[in-house]
Tab-separated table of C-alpha atoms in Angstrom:
chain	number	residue	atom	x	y	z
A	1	UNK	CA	-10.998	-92.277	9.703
A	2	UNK	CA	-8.123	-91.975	12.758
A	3	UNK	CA	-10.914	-94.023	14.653
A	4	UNK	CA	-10.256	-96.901	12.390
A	5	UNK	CA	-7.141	-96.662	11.446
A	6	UNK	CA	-6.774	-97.374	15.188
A	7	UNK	CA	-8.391	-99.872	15.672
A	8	UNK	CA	-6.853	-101.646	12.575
A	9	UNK	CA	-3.992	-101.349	14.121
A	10	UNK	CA	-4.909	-102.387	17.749
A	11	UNK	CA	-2.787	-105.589	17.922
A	12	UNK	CA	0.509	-103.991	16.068
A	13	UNK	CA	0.109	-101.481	19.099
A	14	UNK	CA	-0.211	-103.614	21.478
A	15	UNK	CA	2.899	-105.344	20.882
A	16	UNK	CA	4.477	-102.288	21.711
A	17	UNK	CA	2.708	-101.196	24.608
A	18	UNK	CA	3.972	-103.827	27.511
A	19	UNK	CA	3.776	-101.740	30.617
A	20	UNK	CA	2.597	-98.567	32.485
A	21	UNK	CA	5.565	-96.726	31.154
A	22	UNK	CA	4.694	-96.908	27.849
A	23	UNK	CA	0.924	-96.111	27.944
A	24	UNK	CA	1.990	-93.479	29.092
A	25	UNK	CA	4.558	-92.888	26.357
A	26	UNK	CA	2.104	-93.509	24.027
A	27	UNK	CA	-0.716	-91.588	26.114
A	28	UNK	CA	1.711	-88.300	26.083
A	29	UNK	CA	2.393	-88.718	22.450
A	30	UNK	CA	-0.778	-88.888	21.344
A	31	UNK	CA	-1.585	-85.518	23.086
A	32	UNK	CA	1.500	-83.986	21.533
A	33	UNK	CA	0.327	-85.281	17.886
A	34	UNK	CA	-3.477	-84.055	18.598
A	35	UNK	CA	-2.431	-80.772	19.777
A	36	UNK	CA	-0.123	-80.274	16.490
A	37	UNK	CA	-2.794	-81.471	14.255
A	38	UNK	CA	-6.285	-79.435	14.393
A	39	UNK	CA	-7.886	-82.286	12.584
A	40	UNK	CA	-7.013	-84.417	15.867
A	41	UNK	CA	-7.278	-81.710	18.716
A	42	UNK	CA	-11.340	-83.266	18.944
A	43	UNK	CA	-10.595	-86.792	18.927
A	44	UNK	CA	-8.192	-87.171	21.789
A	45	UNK	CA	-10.730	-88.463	24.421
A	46	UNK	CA	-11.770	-90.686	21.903
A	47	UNK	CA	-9.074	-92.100	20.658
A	48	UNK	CA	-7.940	-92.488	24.592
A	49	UNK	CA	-11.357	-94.282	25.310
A	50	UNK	CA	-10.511	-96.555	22.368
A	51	UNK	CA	-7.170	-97.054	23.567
A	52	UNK	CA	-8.424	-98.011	26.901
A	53	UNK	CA	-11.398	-99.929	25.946
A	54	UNK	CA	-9.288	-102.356	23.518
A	55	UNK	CA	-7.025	-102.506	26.791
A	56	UNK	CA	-4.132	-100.670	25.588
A	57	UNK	CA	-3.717	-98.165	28.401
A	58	UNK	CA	-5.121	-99.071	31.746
A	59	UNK	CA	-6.884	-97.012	33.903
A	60	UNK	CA	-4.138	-96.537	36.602
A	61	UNK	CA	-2.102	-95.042	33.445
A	62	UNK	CA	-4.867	-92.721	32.406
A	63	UNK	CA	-5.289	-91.052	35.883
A	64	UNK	CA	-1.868	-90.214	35.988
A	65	UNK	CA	-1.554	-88.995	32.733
A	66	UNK	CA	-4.526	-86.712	34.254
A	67	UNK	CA	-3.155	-85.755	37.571
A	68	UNK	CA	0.714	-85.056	36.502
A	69	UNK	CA	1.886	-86.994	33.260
A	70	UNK	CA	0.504	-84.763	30.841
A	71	UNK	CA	2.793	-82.718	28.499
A	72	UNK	CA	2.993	-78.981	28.489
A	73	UNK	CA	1.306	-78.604	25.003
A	74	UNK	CA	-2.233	-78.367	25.253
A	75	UNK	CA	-2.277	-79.568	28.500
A	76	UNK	CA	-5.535	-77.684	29.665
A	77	UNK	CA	-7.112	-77.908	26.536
A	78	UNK	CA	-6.807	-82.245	27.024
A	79	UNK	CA	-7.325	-82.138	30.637
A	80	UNK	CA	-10.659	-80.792	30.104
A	81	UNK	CA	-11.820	-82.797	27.325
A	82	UNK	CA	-10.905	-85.988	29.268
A	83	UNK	CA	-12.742	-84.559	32.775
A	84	UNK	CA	-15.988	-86.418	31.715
A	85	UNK	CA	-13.969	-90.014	31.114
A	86	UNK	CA	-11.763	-89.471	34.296
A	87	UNK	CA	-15.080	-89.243	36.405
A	88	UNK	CA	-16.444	-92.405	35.170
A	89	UNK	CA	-13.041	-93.897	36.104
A	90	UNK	CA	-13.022	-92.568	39.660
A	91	UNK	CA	-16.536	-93.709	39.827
A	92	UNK	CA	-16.228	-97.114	38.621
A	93	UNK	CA	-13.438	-97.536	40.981
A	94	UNK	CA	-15.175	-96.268	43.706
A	95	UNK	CA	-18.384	-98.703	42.835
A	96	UNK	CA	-15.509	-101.867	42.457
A	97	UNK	CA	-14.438	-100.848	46.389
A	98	UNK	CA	-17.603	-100.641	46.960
A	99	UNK	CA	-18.107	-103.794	45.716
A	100	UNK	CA	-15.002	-105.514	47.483
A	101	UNK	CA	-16.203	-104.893	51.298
């Protein structure tokens, strides 16, 4: 159900969403409301690959959220959900350099 209410609202997001700053705004409040709400604790790599996929947050945004943008609550609990999605982010990016030579 948060799945599509999401992507309902996709373009009413993305009006909001203009720059890196807030992805990650939105990327760090997300986490806070998932962590607060044990209905949405399971959902937040989803809803981030949703997010991303419907090119809401970018993947420069998402790494740093990862590496030092994350907020204190639930911080490990998120990192480690997202670990699978942040590897096939380093490794597309590695494939695109790859690519680029």
């Amino acid at each position: 159900m948060v799945i599509a209410k999401v992507k309902a609202h996709h373009k009413l997001l993305g009006t909001f969403v203009t720059n890196a700053k807030l992805e990650l705004t939105l990327l760090v409040t997300l986490q806070v409301l998932c962590y607060e709400d044990n209905r949405l604790l399971k959902l937040f790599s989803d809803i981030v690959k949703l997010l991303y996929n419907g090119d809401l947050v970018g993947e420069d945004t998402i790494q740093h959220w990862h590496k030092k943008g994350s907020h204190p609550k639930g911080r490990n609990v998120f990192l480690k959900d997202m670990e699978p999605f942040i590897k096939w982010l380093e490794e597309a990016e590695e494939e695109d350099d790859e690519e680029d030579e």
